[in-house]
Short mmCIF file of C-alpha atoms in Angstrom, two decimals:
data_model
loop_
_atom_site.label_atom_id
_atom_site.label_comp_id
_atom_site.label_asym_id
_atom_site.label_seq_id
_atom_site.Cartn_x
_atom_site.Cartn_y
_atom_site.Cartn_z
CA GLY S 1 20.71 -43.69 33.19
CA GLN S 2 17.90 -44.41 35.59
CA GLN S 3 15.25 -46.80 34.40
CA LEU S 4 11.65 -47.35 35.28
CA ASN S 5 10.27 -50.77 34.43
CA GLN S 6 6.65 -50.42 33.43
CA SER S 7 4.37 -53.39 32.82
CA PRO S 8 2.54 -54.66 30.99
CA GLN S 9 3.81 -53.14 27.74
CA SER S 10 0.36 -53.47 26.22
CA MET S 11 -3.05 -54.80 27.06
CA PHE S 12 -6.45 -55.17 25.52
CA ILE S 13 -9.54 -54.16 27.38
CA GLN S 14 -13.20 -54.84 27.00
CA GLU S 15 -15.56 -52.13 28.11
CA GLY S 16 -16.37 -52.56 31.77
CA GLU S 17 -13.19 -54.45 32.71
CA ASP S 18 -10.80 -53.30 35.42
CA VAL S 19 -7.21 -52.59 34.40
CA SER S 20 -4.00 -52.69 36.42
CA MET S 21 -0.48 -51.58 35.55
CA ASN S 22 2.64 -50.93 37.55
CA CYS S 23 6.06 -49.37 37.59
CA THR S 24 9.15 -50.53 39.45
CA SER S 25 12.64 -49.18 39.92
CA SER S 26 15.85 -50.08 41.69
CA SER S 27 16.02 -46.50 42.97
CA ILE S 28 13.98 -44.66 45.57
CA PHE S 29 11.65 -41.98 44.27
CA ASN S 30 10.21 -39.00 46.14
CA THR S 31 7.32 -38.49 43.76
CA TRP S 32 5.34 -40.68 41.39
CA LEU S 33 3.16 -39.31 38.63
CA TRP S 34 0.88 -41.05 36.16
CA TYR S 35 0.17 -39.60 32.71
CA LYS S 36 -1.98 -40.58 29.73
CA GLN S 37 -0.91 -39.75 26.20
CA ASP S 38 -3.03 -39.84 23.06
CA PRO S 39 -1.42 -40.12 19.61
CA GLY S 40 0.24 -36.89 18.49
CA GLU S 41 -0.43 -35.13 21.80
CA GLY S 42 1.49 -34.38 24.96
CA PRO S 43 1.06 -36.41 28.15
CA VAL S 44 -1.84 -35.40 30.38
CA LEU S 45 -1.36 -35.62 34.14
CA LEU S 46 -3.75 -38.06 35.82
CA ILE S 47 -2.52 -38.53 39.38
CA ALA S 48 0.39 -37.28 41.52
CA LEU S 49 1.67 -39.16 44.59
CA TYR S 50 4.00 -37.68 47.20
CA LYS S 51 4.12 -40.04 50.19
CA ALA S 52 5.05 -43.70 50.58
CA GLY S 53 1.89 -45.75 50.99
CA GLU S 54 -0.31 -42.96 49.64
CA LEU S 55 -3.43 -44.09 47.80
CA THR S 56 -5.06 -41.45 45.59
CA SER S 57 -8.11 -41.59 43.36
CA ASN S 58 -9.23 -39.50 40.41
CA GLY S 59 -12.64 -40.70 39.29
CA ARG S 60 -12.26 -44.29 38.09
CA LEU S 61 -8.48 -44.12 38.46
CA THR S 62 -6.65 -45.13 41.62
CA ALA S 63 -2.90 -45.00 42.10
CA GLN S 64 -0.64 -46.00 44.95
CA PHE S 65 2.85 -44.98 46.00
CA GLY S 66 4.61 -48.18 47.08
CA ILE S 67 5.81 -48.54 50.67
CA THR S 68 9.37 -49.17 49.54
CA ARG S 69 9.21 -45.97 47.41
CA LYS S 70 10.50 -48.03 44.49
CA ASP S 71 7.18 -48.79 42.85
CA SER S 72 3.75 -47.48 41.99
CA PHE S 73 0.49 -48.94 40.71
CA LEU S 74 -2.37 -47.57 38.62
CA ASN S 75 -5.80 -49.16 38.47
CA ILE S 76 -8.63 -48.18 36.16
CA SER S 77 -12.04 -49.48 37.10
CA ALA S 78 -14.92 -50.16 34.73
CA SER S 79 -12.95 -49.17 31.61
CA ILE S 80 -14.62 -47.23 28.81
CA PRO S 81 -13.51 -46.76 25.19
CA SER S 82 -11.95 -43.35 25.85
CA ASP S 83 -9.50 -44.99 28.27
CA VAL S 84 -7.58 -46.20 25.21
CA GLY S 85 -4.14 -44.62 24.98
CA ILE S 86 -0.65 -44.93 26.40
CA TYR S 87 -0.18 -44.62 30.14
CA PHE S 88 3.19 -43.52 31.52
CA CYS S 89 4.52 -43.62 35.02
CA ALA S 90 7.07 -40.98 35.92
CA GLY S 91 9.17 -40.54 39.03
CA GLN S 92 11.28 -37.86 40.58
CA LEU S 93 14.44 -39.02 42.36
CA GLY S 94 15.37 -37.69 45.75
CA GLY S 95 18.02 -35.02 45.36
CA SER S 96 17.09 -34.25 41.78
CA GLN S 97 15.84 -30.83 40.83
CA GLY S 98 12.49 -31.84 39.48
CA ASN S 99 13.21 -33.55 36.18
CA LEU S 100 11.08 -36.65 35.73
CA ILE S 101 12.16 -40.13 34.69
CA PHE S 102 9.54 -41.91 32.60
CA GLY S 103 8.69 -45.54 32.00
CA LYS S 104 8.21 -46.83 28.46
CA GLY S 105 4.46 -46.83 28.75
CA THR S 106 1.54 -49.26 28.81
CA LYS S 107 -0.53 -49.19 25.66
CA LEU S 108 -4.22 -49.77 26.29
CA SER S 109 -6.28 -50.93 23.33
CA VAL S 110 -9.85 -52.13 22.93
CA LYS S 111 -10.47 -55.82 22.29
CA PRO S 112 -11.80 -56.39 18.78
CA ASP J 1 -5.52 -20.78 32.29
CA THR J 2 -4.80 -21.74 28.71
CA GLY J 3 -2.30 -24.49 29.47
CA VAL J 4 1.14 -24.98 27.95
CA SER J 5 1.38 -24.12 24.27
CA GLN J 6 4.05 -25.06 21.76
CA ASN J 7 4.79 -23.83 18.26
CA PRO J 8 5.07 -25.08 15.66
CA ARG J 9 3.21 -28.38 16.11
CA HIS J 10 5.05 -29.96 13.21
CA LYS J 11 8.36 -29.15 11.55
CA ILE J 12 9.96 -30.88 8.60
CA THR J 13 13.51 -29.84 7.84
CA LYS J 14 16.45 -31.02 5.81
CA ARG J 15 19.51 -32.40 7.48
CA GLY J 16 21.97 -29.65 8.32
CA GLN J 17 19.37 -26.91 8.77
CA ASN J 18 18.74 -25.10 12.04
CA VAL J 19 15.34 -25.21 13.71
CA THR J 20 13.82 -23.33 16.65
CA PHE J 21 10.81 -24.28 18.75
CA ARG J 22 8.88 -22.12 21.15
CA CYS J 23 7.12 -22.99 24.41
CA ASP J 24 4.73 -20.78 26.39
CA PRO J 25 4.21 -22.19 29.89
CA ILE J 26 1.23 -21.81 32.18
CA SER J 27 1.43 -18.17 33.23
CA GLU J 28 2.09 -18.54 36.95
CA HIS J 29 4.56 -21.43 36.56
CA ASN J 30 8.18 -20.45 37.09
CA ARG J 31 9.70 -23.81 36.15
CA LEU J 32 9.92 -24.88 32.53
CA TYR J 33 11.20 -28.21 31.22
CA TRP J 34 12.13 -29.60 27.81
CA TYR J 35 11.85 -33.31 27.03
CA ARG J 36 12.38 -35.39 23.91
CA GLN J 37 10.26 -38.41 23.03
CA THR J 38 11.02 -40.96 20.33
CA LEU J 39 8.60 -43.56 19.03
CA GLY J 40 7.73 -46.23 21.56
CA GLN J 41 9.55 -44.52 24.41
CA GLY J 42 8.66 -42.29 27.30
CA PRO J 43 9.79 -38.67 27.35
CA GLU J 44 13.46 -38.08 28.22
CA PHE J 45 14.56 -35.00 30.12
CA LEU J 46 16.70 -32.46 28.25
CA THR J 47 16.90 -29.32 30.37
CA TYR J 48 14.98 -27.10 32.75
CA PHE J 49 14.71 -23.47 33.81
CA GLN J 50 13.66 -21.82 37.00
CA ASN J 51 12.60 -18.35 35.91
CA GLU J 52 15.32 -17.31 33.43
CA ALA J 53 18.09 -19.49 34.90
CA GLN J 54 18.92 -22.77 33.18
CA LEU J 55 19.59 -25.02 36.17
CA GLU J 56 20.11 -28.46 34.74
CA LYS J 57 21.08 -30.01 31.42
CA SER J 58 20.98 -33.67 30.48
CA ARG J 59 23.88 -35.36 28.75
CA LEU J 60 21.37 -35.87 25.91
CA LEU J 61 21.64 -32.14 25.22
CA SER J 62 24.53 -32.06 22.77
CA ASP J 63 26.40 -28.91 21.79
CA ARG J 64 24.07 -28.50 18.84
CA PHE J 65 21.14 -27.90 21.20
CA SER J 66 20.59 -24.64 23.02
CA ALA J 67 17.68 -23.47 25.11
CA GLU J 68 16.83 -20.02 26.40
CA ARG J 69 14.22 -18.42 28.59
CA PRO J 70 15.28 -14.78 28.44
CA LYS J 71 12.56 -13.13 30.52
CA GLY J 72 11.45 -16.08 32.56
CA SER J 73 8.31 -16.50 30.49
CA PHE J 74 8.43 -18.31 27.12
CA SER J 75 11.35 -20.53 26.15
CA THR J 76 12.99 -21.48 22.87
CA LEU J 77 14.85 -24.64 21.97
CA GLU J 78 17.20 -24.42 19.00
CA ILE J 79 18.83 -27.32 17.23
CA GLN J 80 21.71 -26.44 14.93
CA ARG J 81 22.88 -28.58 12.02
CA THR J 82 20.04 -31.04 12.43
CA GLU J 83 20.68 -34.75 12.00
CA GLN J 84 18.24 -37.52 11.19
CA GLY J 85 18.62 -38.79 14.73
CA ASP J 86 17.09 -35.54 15.98
CA SER J 87 13.71 -36.61 14.59
CA ALA J 88 11.44 -36.86 17.60
CA MET J 89 8.62 -35.18 19.50
CA TYR J 90 9.92 -32.26 21.57
CA LEU J 91 7.78 -31.67 24.63
CA CYS J 92 7.67 -28.72 26.95
CA ALA J 93 6.28 -28.84 30.48
CA SER J 94 5.86 -26.32 33.27
CA SER J 95 5.35 -26.47 37.01
CA LEU J 96 5.37 -24.46 40.19
CA THR J 97 8.24 -24.68 42.68
CA GLY J 98 8.00 -25.28 46.40
CA GLY J 99 8.22 -29.04 46.42
CA TRP J 100 5.33 -29.79 44.09
CA TYR J 101 6.45 -31.56 40.95
CA GLU J 102 3.24 -31.78 39.00
CA GLN J 103 4.45 -31.03 35.51
CA TYR J 104 1.93 -30.07 32.86
CA PHE J 105 2.87 -30.78 29.28
CA GLY J 106 2.18 -28.98 26.06
CA PRO J 107 1.07 -30.74 22.86
CA GLY J 108 4.64 -31.06 21.58
CA THR J 109 6.47 -30.22 18.38
CA ARG J 110 6.98 -33.14 16.02
CA LEU J 111 10.34 -32.73 14.21
CA THR J 112 11.14 -34.73 11.10
CA VAL J 113 14.62 -34.41 9.64
CA THR J 114 14.91 -35.65 6.06
#
């Protein structure tokens, strides 16, 4: 099936640091979404992107829809402890009926 | 708007038993999706409904799985003759139609098959 390559798989943050993660695919996507998931809970929608090149912010989060439509980036500025969790990218292929394809996630943890 | 709700939150069953999960979408959303998530992976699409019509099913949805949305509101997902490999988090999401694909997820049902 279709795959989204999400990186990094995990990262450690110190409060105040900026964080970057990305998703790439060999296929063209019409929509990119970014979710955050806490343990034992469902994913929570953070940002939705609908146009190639689009840059959208939600508070300290900024995401971009890649020009090639095959990638997307999420940046978190000035991280805080509650940013800890697993971040997923998800894409919707052109011609599909709305089902999302998810990456494997980036796990954000706090540096000891 | 109370969000997407799912019941039960946790289910432990013995192999071979049947289980049924329920999802109540956001009230004005006419699309409803089921996903399955195993440990360390992202959610994987199973099936989706637009109103009461089931429009797409993944190859992951074996014959032992059946989903319904009889009145276009809540949905149920039934697994017959459960197997240990069915142990996973089952997630429900809902969205509007019209080209907007922002899917909002419920808290999930964690299934453990012993």
